[in-house]
Structure formats: structure tokens, C-alpha cells
Coordinates of N, CA and C and ligand atoms in Angstrom, one line a residue:
X1 N 134.0 149.6 215.3 CA 133.4 150.8 215.9 C 131.9 150.5 216.2
X2 N 131.4 151.3 217.1 CA 130.0 151.1 217.5 C 129.0 152.0 216.8
X3 N 127.8 152.0 217.2 CA 126.8 152.7 216.5 C 126.9 154.2 216.7
X4 N 127.9 154.7 217.5 CA 128.1 156.1 217.8 C 128.9 156.8 216.7
X5 N 129.4 156.0 215.7 CA 130.3 156.6 214.8 C 129.8 157.8 214.0
X6 N 128.5 158.0 214.0 CA 128.0 159.2 213.3 C 128.1 160.4 214.1
X7 N 128.5 160.3 215.4 CA 128.8 161.5 216.2 C 130.1 162.1 215.8
X8 N 130.0 163.5 215.7 CA 131.3 164.1 215.3 C 132.1 164.4 216.5
X9 N 131.5 164.7 217.7 CA 132.3 165.0 218.9 C 132.9 163.8 219.6
X10 N 134.0 164.0 220.3 CA 134.6 162.9 221.0 C 134.2 163.0 222.4
X11 N 133.7 161.9 223.0 CA 133.3 161.9 224.4 C 134.4 161.5 225.3
X12 N 134.5 162.1 226.4 CA 135.7 161.8 227.3 C 135.3 160.8 228.4
X13 N 134.1 160.8 228.8 CA 133.8 160.0 230.0 C 133.9 158.5 229.7
X14 N 133.8 158.0 228.4 CA 133.9 156.6 228.2 C 135.2 156.1 228.5
X15 N 136.2 156.9 228.2 CA 137.6 156.4 228.4 C 138.2 156.8 229.7
X16 N 137.4 157.5 230.5 CA 138.0 158.1 231.7 C 138.3 157.0 232.7
X17 N 137.6 155.9 232.7 CA 137.8 154.9 233.7 C 139.2 154.2 233.6
X18 N 139.4 153.6 232.4 CA 140.7 153.0 232.1 C 141.8 154.0 232.1
X19 N 141.5 155.2 231.6 CA 142.5 156.2 231.6 C 143.0 156.6 233.0
X20 N 142.0 156.8 233.9 CA 142.3 157.1 235.2 C 143.1 156.0 235.9
X21 N 142.7 154.8 235.6 CA 143.4 153.6 236.2 C 144.8 153.5 235.7
X22 N 145.1 153.7 234.4 CA 146.4 153.6 234.0 C 147.3 154.7 234.4
X23 N 146.8 156.0 234.4 CA 147.6 157.1 234.8 C 147.9 157.0 236.3
X24 N 146.9 156.5 237.1 CA 147.2 156.3 238.5 C 148.2 155.3 238.7
X25 N 148.1 154.2 238.0 CA 149.1 153.1 238.1 C 150.5 153.6 237.8
X26 N 150.6 154.3 236.7 CA 152.0 154.8 236.3 C 152.5 155.8 237.3
X27 N 151.6 156.6 237.8 CA 152.0 157.6 238.9 C 152.5 156.9 240.1
X28 N 151.8 155.8 240.5 CA 152.2 155.0 241.7 C 153.5 154.4 241.5
X29 N 153.7 153.8 240.3 CA 155.0 153.2 240.0 C 156.1 154.2 240.0
X30 N 155.9 155.3 239.4 CA 156.9 156.3 239.3 C 157.3 156.9 240.7
X31 N 156.3 157.3 241.4 CA 156.5 158.0 242.7 C 157.1 157.0 243.7
X32 N 156.5 155.8 243.8 CA 157.0 154.8 244.8 C 158.4 154.3 244.5
X33 N 158.7 154.0 243.2 CA 160.0 153.5 242.9 C 161.0 154.6 243.0
X34 N 160.6 155.8 242.5 CA 161.6 156.9 242.5 C 162.0 157.3 244.0
X35 N 161.0 157.3 244.9 CA 161.3 157.7 246.3 C 162.1 156.6 247.0
X36 N 161.8 155.3 246.6 CA 162.6 154.2 247.2 C 164.0 154.3 246.7
X37 N 164.2 154.6 245.4 CA 165.5 154.7 244.8 C 166.3 155.9 245.4
X38 N 165.5 157.0 245.6 CA 166.1 158.2 246.2 C 166.6 157.9 247.6
X39 N 165.8 157.2 248.4 CA 166.3 156.8 249.7 C 167.5 156.0 249.7
X40 N 167.5 155.0 248.7 CA 168.7 154.2 248.6 C 169.9 154.9 248.1
X41 N 169.7 155.7 247.0 CA 170.8 156.4 246.4 C 171.5 157.4 247.4
X42 N 170.6 158.0 248.2 CA 171.2 159.0 249.2 C 172.1 158.3 250.2
X43 N 171.8 157.0 250.4 CA 172.7 156.3 251.4 C 173.9 155.7 250.7
X44 N 174.0 155.9 249.3 CA 175.1 155.4 248.5 C 175.5 154.0 248.7
X45 N 174.6 153.0 248.4 CA 175.0 151.6 248.5 C 175.7 151.1 247.3
X46 N 176.0 149.8 247.3 CA 176.6 149.1 246.1 C 175.6 149.1 245.0
X47 N 176.1 149.1 243.8 CA 175.3 149.0 242.6 C 174.3 147.8 242.6
X48 N 174.9 146.7 243.0 CA 174.2 145.4 243.1 C 172.9 145.6 244.0
X49 N 173.1 146.3 245.2 CA 172.0 146.5 246.1 C 170.9 147.4 245.4
X50 N 171.3 148.4 244.7 CA 170.4 149.3 244.0 C 169.6 148.5 243.0
X51 N 170.3 147.6 242.2 CA 169.7 146.8 241.2 C 168.6 145.9 241.8
X52 N 169.0 145.2 242.8 CA 168.1 144.2 243.5 C 166.9 144.9 244.1
X53 N 167.1 146.0 244.8 CA 166.0 146.7 245.4 C 165.0 147.3 244.4
X54 N 165.6 147.9 243.4 CA 164.8 148.5 242.3 C 163.9 147.5 241.6
X55 N 164.6 146.4 241.2 CA 163.8 145.3 240.5 C 162.7 144.7 241.3
X56 N 163.1 144.5 242.6 CA 162.1 143.9 243.5 C 160.9 144.9 243.7
X57 N 161.2 146.2 243.8 CA 160.2 147.2 244.0 C 159.3 147.2 242.8
X58 N 159.8 147.1 241.6 CA 159.0 147.1 240.4 C 158.1 145.9 240.3
X59 N 158.7 144.7 240.5 CA 157.9 143.5 240.4 C 156.9 143.4 241.5
X60 N 157.3 143.7 242.8 CA 156.4 143.7 243.9 C 155.2 144.7 243.8
X61 N 155.6 145.9 243.3 CA 154.5 146.9 243.2 C 153.5 146.5 242.1
X62 N 154.1 146.0 241.0 CA 153.2 145.7 239.9 C 152.2 144.6 240.3
X63 N 152.8 143.6 241.0 CA 151.9 142.5 241.4 C 150.9 142.9 242.4
X64 N 151.3 143.8 243.3 CA 150.4 144.3 244.4 C 149.2 145.1 243.7
X65 N 149.6 145.9 242.7 CA 148.6 146.6 242.0 C 147.6 145.6 241.3
X66 N 148.2 144.6 240.6 CA 147.3 143.6 240.0 C 146.4 142.9 240.9
X67 N 146.9 142.5 242.1 CA 146.1 141.8 243.1 C 145.0 142.7 243.6
X68 N 145.3 144.0 243.9 CA 144.3 144.9 244.4 C 143.2 145.1 243.4
X69 N 143.6 145.4 242.2 CA 142.7 145.7 241.1 C 141.8 144.4 240.8
X70 N 142.4 143.3 240.8 CA 141.7 142.0 240.6 C 140.6 141.8 241.6
X71 N 141.0 142.0 242.9 CA 140.0 141.8 244.0 C 138.9 142.8 243.9
X72 N 139.2 144.0 243.7 CA 138.2 145.1 243.7 C 137.3 145.0 242.5
X73 N 137.8 144.7 241.3 CA 137.0 144.6 240.1 C 136.1 143.3 240.2
X74 N 136.7 142.2 240.8 CA 136.0 141.0 240.9 C 134.8 141.1 241.8
X75 N 134.9 141.9 242.9 CA 133.8 142.0 243.8 C 132.7 142.9 243.1
X76 N 133.2 143.9 242.3 CA 132.2 144.7 241.5 C 131.5 143.8 240.5
X77 N 132.2 142.9 239.9 CA 131.6 142.0 238.9 C 130.6 141.0 239.6
X78 N 131.0 140.5 240.8 CA 130.1 139.7 241.5 C 128.8 140.4 241.8
X79 N 128.9 141.6 242.2 CA 127.7 142.4 242.5 C 126.8 142.5 241.3
X80 N 127.4 142.8 240.1 CA 126.7 142.9 238.9 C 126.0 141.6 238.5
X81 N 126.7 140.5 238.7 CA 126.1 139.2 238.4 C 124.9 138.9 239.3
X82 N 125.1 139.3 240.6 CA 124.0 139.0 241.6 C 122.8 139.9 241.2
X83 N 123.0 141.1 240.8 CA 121.9 142.0 240.3 C 121.2 141.4 239.2
X84 N 121.9 140.8 238.2 CA 121.2 140.2 237.1 C 120.4 139.0 237.5
X85 N 120.9 138.2 238.5 CA 120.1 137.1 239.0 C 118.8 137.5 239.6
X86 N 118.9 138.6 240.5 CA 117.8 139.1 241.2 C 116.7 139.6 240.2
X87 N 117.2 140.3 239.2 CA 116.3 140.9 238.2 C 115.7 139.8 237.3
X88 N 116.4 138.7 237.0 CA 115.9 137.6 236.2 C 114.8 136.9 237.0
X89 N 115.0 136.8 238.3 CA 114.0 136.1 239.2 C 112.7 137.0 239.2
X90 N 112.9 138.3 239.4 CA 111.7 139.2 239.5 C 110.9 139.1 238.2
X91 N 111.7 139.0 237.0 CA 111.0 139.0 235.7 C 110.1 137.7 235.5
X92 N 110.6 136.6 236.1 CA 109.8 135.4 235.9 C 108.6 135.4 237.0
X93 N 108.9 135.9 238.2 CA 107.9 135.9 239.2 C 106.8 136.9 238.9
X94 N 107.1 138.0 238.4 CA 106.2 139.1 238.4 C 106.4 140.0 237.1
X95 N 106.1 139.4 235.9 CA 106.4 140.1 234.7 C 105.6 141.3 234.5
X96 N 104.3 141.4 235.0 CA 103.4 142.5 234.8 C 104.0 143.7 235.5
X97 N 104.3 143.5 236.8 CA 104.9 144.6 237.6 C 106.2 145.1 237.0
X98 N 107.0 144.2 236.5 CA 108.3 144.6 235.9 C 108.1 145.4 234.6
X99 N 107.0 145.0 233.9 CA 106.7 145.8 232.7 C 106.3 147.2 233.1
X100 N 105.4 147.3 234.1 CA 105.0 148.6 234.6 C 106.2 149.5 235.1
X101 N 107.1 148.8 235.8 CA 108.3 149.4 236.3 C 109.1 150.0 235.2
X102 N 109.3 149.2 234.1 CA 110.1 149.7 233.0 C 109.4 150.9 232.3
X103 N 108.1 150.8 232.1 CA 107.4 151.9 231.5 C 107.5 153.1 232.3
X104 N 107.5 153.0 233.6 CA 107.6 154.1 234.6 C 109.0 154.8 234.4
X105 N 110.0 153.9 234.2 CA 111.4 154.5 234.1 C 111.4 155.4 232.8
X106 N 110.8 154.9 231.7 CA 110.8 155.7 230.5 C 110.0 156.9 230.6
X107 N 108.9 156.8 231.3 CA 108.1 158.1 231.6 C 108.9 159.1 232.3
X108 N 109.6 158.6 233.3 CA 110.5 159.5 234.1 C 111.5 160.2 233.2
X109 N 112.0 159.5 232.2 CA 113.0 160.0 231.4 C 112.5 161.0 230.3
X110 N 111.1 161.1 230.3 CA 110.5 162.1 229.4 C 109.6 161.6 228.3
X111 N 109.4 160.3 228.2 CA 108.5 159.8 227.2 C 107.1 160.0 227.6
X112 N 106.2 160.2 226.7 CA 104.8 160.2 227.0 C 104.3 158.8 227.5
X113 N 103.2 158.7 228.3 CA 102.8 157.4 228.9 C 102.6 156.4 227.8
X114 N 102.0 156.8 226.6 CA 101.8 155.8 225.6 C 103.1 155.3 225.0
X115 N 104.0 156.2 224.7 CA 105.2 155.8 224.1 C 106.1 155.0 225.1
X116 N 106.1 155.4 226.3 CA 106.8 154.7 227.4 C 106.3 153.3 227.4
X117 N 105.0 153.1 227.4 CA 104.4 151.8 227.5 C 104.9 150.9 226.3
X118 N 104.8 151.6 225.1 CA 105.2 150.8 223.9 C 106.7 150.4 223.9
X119 N 107.5 151.4 224.3 CA 109.0 151.1 224.3 C 109.2 150.0 225.3
X120 N 108.6 150.0 226.5 CA 108.8 149.0 227.5 C 108.3 147.6 227.0
X121 N 107.2 147.6 226.2 CA 106.7 146.3 225.7 C 107.6 145.8 224.6
X122 N 108.1 146.7 223.7 CA 109.0 146.2 222.7 C 110.3 145.7 223.2
X123 N 110.9 146.4 224.2 CA 112.2 146.0 224.7 C 112.0 144.8 225.6
X124 N 110.9 144.6 226.2 CA 110.6 143.4 227.0 C 110.5 142.2 226.1
X125 N 109.9 142.4 224.9 CA 109.8 141.3 223.9 C 111.1 141.0 223.4
X126 N 111.9 142.0 223.2 CA 113.3 141.8 222.6 C 114.2 141.1 223.5
X127 N 114.4 141.7 224.7 CA 115.3 141.1 225.7 C 115.0 141.8 227.1
X128 N 114.0 141.2 227.8 CA 113.5 141.8 229.0 C 114.6 142.0 230.0
X129 N 115.5 141.0 230.2 CA 116.5 141.1 231.2 C 117.5 142.2 230.9
X130 N 118.0 142.3 229.7 CA 118.9 143.3 229.3 C 118.3 144.7 229.5
X131 N 117.0 144.9 229.1 CA 116.4 146.2 229.3 C 116.4 146.6 230.7
X132 N 116.0 145.6 231.6 CA 116.0 146.0 233.0 C 117.3 146.2 233.6
X133 N 118.3 145.4 233.3 CA 119.6 145.5 233.8 C 120.2 146.9 233.4
X134 N 119.9 147.2 232.1 CA 120.5 148.5 231.6 C 119.8 149.7 232.1
X135 N 118.5 149.7 232.0 CA 117.7 151.0 232.3 C 117.3 151.1 233.7
X136 N 117.2 150.0 234.4 CA 116.8 150.1 235.8 C 118.1 150.1 236.7
X137 N 119.0 149.2 236.5 CA 120.2 149.2 237.4 C 121.3 150.0 236.8
X138 N 121.3 150.2 235.5 CA 122.4 151.1 234.9 C 123.6 150.4 234.5
X139 N 123.5 149.0 234.3 CA 124.7 148.3 233.8 C 124.6 148.1 232.3
X140 N 125.8 148.1 231.7 CA 125.8 147.8 230.3 C 127.1 147.1 229.9
X141 N 127.2 146.7 228.6 CA 128.5 146.0 228.2 C 129.7 146.9 228.5
X142 N 129.6 148.2 228.2 CA 130.8 149.0 228.3 C 131.2 149.2 229.8
X143 N 130.2 149.1 230.7 CA 130.6 149.2 232.1 C 130.9 147.9 232.8
X144 N 130.6 146.8 232.1 CA 130.8 145.5 232.7 C 132.3 145.3 233.2
X145 N 132.4 144.9 234.4 CA 133.7 144.8 235.1 C 134.5 143.6 234.5
X146 N 135.7 143.8 234.1 CA 136.6 142.8 233.6 C 137.8 142.7 234.5
X147 N 137.8 141.8 235.5 CA 138.9 141.8 236.6 C 140.3 141.5 236.0
X148 N 140.4 140.5 235.1 CA 141.7 140.1 234.7 C 142.3 141.2 233.8
X149 N 141.5 141.8 232.9 CA 142.0 142.9 232.1 C 142.4 144.1 233.0
X150 N 141.6 144.4 234.0 CA 141.9 145.5 234.9 C 143.2 145.3 235.6
X151 N 143.4 144.0 236.1 CA 144.6 143.7 236.8 C 145.9 143.8 236.0
X152 N 145.8 143.3 234.7 CA 146.9 143.4 233.8 C 147.2 144.8 233.5
X153 N 146.2 145.6 233.2 CA 146.4 147.0 232.9 C 147.1 147.8 234.0
X154 N 146.7 147.5 235.3 CA 147.3 148.2 236.4 C 148.7 147.8 236.6
X155 N 149.0 146.5 236.5 CA 150.3 146.0 236.7 C 151.3 146.6 235.6
X156 N 150.8 146.6 234.3 CA 151.6 147.2 233.2 C 151.8 148.7 233.5
X157 N 150.8 149.4 233.9 CA 151.0 150.8 234.1 C 152.0 151.1 235.2
X158 N 151.9 150.3 236.3 CA 152.8 150.5 237.4 C 154.2 150.3 236.9
X159 N 154.4 149.2 236.1 CA 155.8 148.8 235.7 C 156.3 149.9 234.8
X160 N 155.5 150.5 233.9 CA 156.0 151.5 233.0 C 156.4 152.7 233.8
X161 N 155.6 153.1 234.8 CA 156.0 154.2 235.7 C 157.3 153.9 236.5
X162 N 157.4 152.7 237.0 CA 158.6 152.3 237.8 C 159.9 152.2 237.0
X163 N 159.7 151.9 235.7 CA 160.9 151.7 234.8 C 161.7 152.9 234.7
X164 N 161.1 154.1 234.7 CA 161.8 155.4 234.5 C 162.8 155.6 235.6
X165 N 162.4 155.7 236.9 CA 163.4 156.0 237.9 C 164.4 154.8 238.1
X166 N 164.0 153.6 237.8 CA 164.9 152.5 237.9 C 166.0 152.6 236.9
X167 N 165.6 152.9 235.6 CA 166.6 153.1 234.6 C 167.5 154.3 234.9
X168 N 167.0 155.4 235.4 CA 167.8 156.5 235.7 C 168.8 156.2 236.8
X169 N 168.4 155.5 237.8 CA 169.2 155.1 238.9 C 170.3 154.2 238.5
X170 N 170.0 153.2 237.7 CA 171.0 152.2 237.3 C 172.0 152.7 236.3
X171 N 171.5 153.7 235.4 CA 172.4 154.1 234.3 C 173.3 155.3 234.7
X172 N 173.0 156.0 235.9 CA 173.8 157.1 236.2 C 174.9 156.7 237.2
X173 N 176.0 157.5 237.2 CA 177.0 157.2 238.2 C 176.7 157.8 239.5
X174 N 177.4 157.3 240.6 CA 177.0 157.6 241.9 C 177.0 159.1 242.2
X175 N 177.9 159.9 241.7 CA 178.0 161.3 242.0 C 176.9 162.1 241.5
X176 N 176.2 161.7 240.4 CA 175.1 162.5 239.8 C 173.8 161.8 240.0
X177 N 173.8 160.7 240.7 CA 172.6 159.9 240.7 C 171.4 160.6 241.4
X178 N 171.6 161.3 242.5 CA 170.5 161.9 243.2 C 169.9 163.1 242.4
X179 N 170.7 164.0 241.9 CA 170.1 165.1 241.0 C 169.4 164.5 239.8
X180 N 170.0 163.5 239.1 CA 169.4 163.0 237.9 C 168.1 162.3 238.2
X181 N 168.1 161.6 239.3 CA 166.8 160.9 239.7 C 165.7 161.9 240.0
X182 N 166.1 162.9 240.7 CA 165.1 164.0 241.0 C 164.6 164.6 239.8
X183 N 165.5 165.0 238.8 CA 165.1 165.6 237.6 C 164.2 164.7 236.8
X184 N 164.7 163.5 236.6 CA 163.9 162.5 235.8 C 162.5 162.3 236.3
X185 N 162.4 162.2 237.7 CA 161.1 161.9 238.3 C 160.2 163.1 238.1
X186 N 160.7 164.3 238.3 CA 159.8 165.5 238.1 C 159.3 165.6 236.7
X187 N 160.3 165.4 235.7 CA 159.9 165.4 234.3 C 158.9 164.3 234.0
X188 N 159.1 163.1 234.5 CA 158.2 162.0 234.2 C 156.8 162.3 234.8
X189 N 156.8 162.8 236.0 CA 155.5 163.1 236.7 C 154.8 164.2 235.9
X190 N 155.5 165.2 235.5 CA 155.0 166.4 234.8 C 154.4 165.9 233.5
X191 N 155.1 165.0 232.8 CA 154.6 164.4 231.5 C 153.3 163.6 231.8
X192 N 153.3 162.8 232.8 CA 152.1 162.0 233.1 C 150.9 162.9 233.4
X193 N 151.1 163.9 234.2 CA 150.1 164.9 234.6 C 149.5 165.6 233.4
X194 N 150.4 166.0 232.5 CA 150.1 166.7 231.3 C 149.2 165.8 230.4
X195 N 149.7 164.5 230.1 CA 148.9 163.6 229.3 C 147.5 163.3 229.9
X196 N 147.5 163.1 231.2 CA 146.2 162.7 231.8 C 145.2 163.9 231.7
X197 N 145.8 165.1 231.9 CA 144.9 166.3 231.8 C 144.4 166.5 230.4
X198 N 145.3 166.3 229.4 CA 144.9 166.5 228.0 C 143.9 165.5 227.6
X199 N 144.1 164.2 227.9 CA 143.2 163.2 227.5 C 141.9 163.3 228.2
X200 N 141.9 163.8 229.5 CA 140.7 163.9 230.3 C 140.0 165.3 230.0
X201 N 140.5 166.1 229.1 CA 139.9 167.4 228.8 C 140.0 168.4 229.9
X202 N 141.0 168.3 230.8 CA 141.2 169.2 231.9 C 142.3 170.2 231.6
X203 N 142.4 171.3 232.4 CA 143.5 172.2 232.2 C 144.8 171.5 232.6
X204 N 145.9 171.5 231.8 CA 147.1 170.8 232.1 C 147.9 171.3 233.3
X205 N 147.9 172.7 233.4 CA 148.8 173.3 234.5 C 148.5 172.8 235.9
X206 N 147.3 172.9 236.4 CA 147.0 172.5 237.7 C 147.3 171.0 237.9
X207 N 146.9 170.2 236.9 CA 147.2 168.7 237.0 C 148.7 168.4 237.1
X208 N 149.5 169.1 236.3 CA 150.9 168.9 236.4 C 151.4 169.4 237.8
X209 N 151.0 170.5 238.2 CA 151.4 171.1 239.5 C 151.1 170.1 240.7
X210 N 149.9 169.6 240.7 CA 149.5 168.6 241.7 C 150.4 167.4 241.8
X211 N 150.6 166.8 240.7 CA 151.3 165.5 240.7 C 152.8 165.7 240.9
X212 N 153.3 166.9 240.4 CA 154.8 167.2 240.7 C 155.0 167.5 242.1
X213 N 154.1 168.2 242.7 CA 154.2 168.6 244.2 C 154.3 167.4 245.0
X214 N 153.4 166.4 244.8 CA 153.4 165.2 245.6 C 154.7 164.4 245.3
X215 N 155.1 164.4 244.1 CA 156.4 163.7 243.8 C 157.6 164.3 244.5
X216 N 157.7 165.6 244.5 CA 158.8 166.3 245.1 C 158.7 166.0 246.6
X217 N 157.6 166.0 247.2 CA 157.4 165.7 248.7 C 157.9 164.3 249.0
X218 N 157.5 163.3 248.2 CA 157.9 161.9 248.4 C 159.4 161.8 248.3
X219 N 160.0 162.4 247.2 CA 161.5 162.4 247.0 C 162.2 163.0 248.2
X220 N 161.7 164.1 248.6 CA 162.4 164.9 249.7 C 162.4 164.0 251.0
X221 N 161.2 163.4 251.3 CA 161.1 162.7 252.6 C 162.1 161.5 252.5
X222 N 162.0 160.7 251.4 CA 162.8 159.5 251.4 C 164.3 159.9 251.2
X223 N 164.6 160.9 250.5 CA 166.0 161.4 250.4 C 166.6 161.7 251.7
X224 N 165.8 162.4 252.6 CA 166.3 162.7 253.9 C 166.5 161.5 254.7
X225 N 165.5 160.6 254.7 CA 165.6 159.3 255.4 C 166.9 158.5 255.0
X226 N 167.1 158.4 253.7 CA 168.3 157.7 253.1 C 169.5 158.4 253.6
X227 N 169.6 159.7 253.6 CA 170.7 160.4 254.0 C 171.1 160.2 255.5
X228 N 170.0 160.3 256.3 CA 170.2 160.0 257.8 C 170.7 158.6 258.1
X229 N 170.0 157.6 257.5 CA 170.3 156.2 257.6 C 171.7 155.9 257.1
X230 N 172.0 156.5 255.9 CA 173.3 156.2 255.3 C 174.4 156.7 256.2
X231 N 174.2 157.9 256.8 CA 175.3 158.4 257.7 C 175.4 157.6 259.0
X232 N 174.3 157.2 259.5 CA 174.3 156.6 260.9 C 174.8 155.1 260.8
X233 N 174.6 154.5 259.6 CA 175.0 153.1 259.5 C 176.5 152.9 259.6
Ligands
LIG301 ZN1 113.1 145.3 237.1

């Protein structure tokens, strides 16, 4: 635990980043795989074809999520590193101006000029670069970008979301596949929306409504496509 353990209240914003990422990942996996399966199921293909398509969709989607997340978080991490380098250079070139700058930041945050100066001096003596990176640029250990972790989390979240419609499709018989898939998807999306709203401290009902509405739209569109293609082939 960190130094915040004496706080009684639970803060939501610290976990909102990874939470948003994993809920979005699971949502993606659920909606994209469910709508693909719906399109396929409506065309009534062989079981083997469903199995192959669904597995490929899960693997491909998870990898694509991982790749996208890795690239985006890496570039964020590069920017943070570049900022540290710039700040370190400024600190060696112009330590007095940097100290004044730091004291100015603490004055702006409400400290008296004397105290701001003292805080700036003590933090500069302790670790000048950390103080500047944290209080001037706003970077910290908790916000430090971790590309590989983010990539793995997104891929796992996508796979979890994709597993539900895939399992429903493969385990149900052809005559009930479409209604079961639709029901399972709506329930899954509703559950995800509920969990994300609860954990994020938001009202559950609008969150559930939003995500279910988009899911139903996706299912309807691909279901119609599958039906049309299935008939015309
Ligand atoms: Zn600075």
C-alpha cells in the first residue's frame, strides 16, 4: 500500500485509466465477435466454419488491440522520457532559474512566497529532476506509461469479451443459435456496462443503456448482412 492508506475514502480517478481500458477492450471483443458470429450464424454455415471464423476473430482482435495499445502507450512513454531529458538539461544549464520556476509553481498553488521558496529549495536538494518532472510537467510514477503491460491488458480484455459470443455460438444448435447469441450478447454488454458504471462511480442505468443500444445495432446490421448473403449464395 502507499502513503494514502490513512485516507478513509476511496478515490475513483486513480483506477479509471486501466478500468476504462479493460472495459473498452472487453466491449470491443464482445461486440465485434458477437456481430461477426451473428452475421455468420444468420447465413447458417458449417460448424467448422463458425469455429474457424470465431477463433480467428478472437486471436486477430486481441493481437490488434495489443499492437494498437503498445504503439500508442510507447509513444506516450517516449514523450515522457524526452520531457525528462529536456528538464534534466535545463537543470544543469540554469539551476537558479529552475529553482525560481519551481518556487513560482508552489506560490501559484497557494503557498506563501517564503514557504514556496523553502519547499522548492528542499525538494531541489532532495531530487530536483523528480520535483520538476512531477510539479512542472505533471508526470509521476502512477501515470508513467507502461506499454507492454497496457498491451497485455487490452489483449486479455478483448479475449474475455470475445469468449462469450464465441462460446454461445459454438455450444448452441443451429436452430436456436441466433436468438441465444443475441440474448447472450445483450446480457454480457449489460453486465459490462453495469460493472464499469459501478466501479467508475456513475449511474448504472444510462451506462447499460448506451452499451446495449450499440450492441443491438451492431447485431442487427450484421445479422441482416448475414441473412442477405446467406440467401443469395
Ligand atoms: Zn523546470
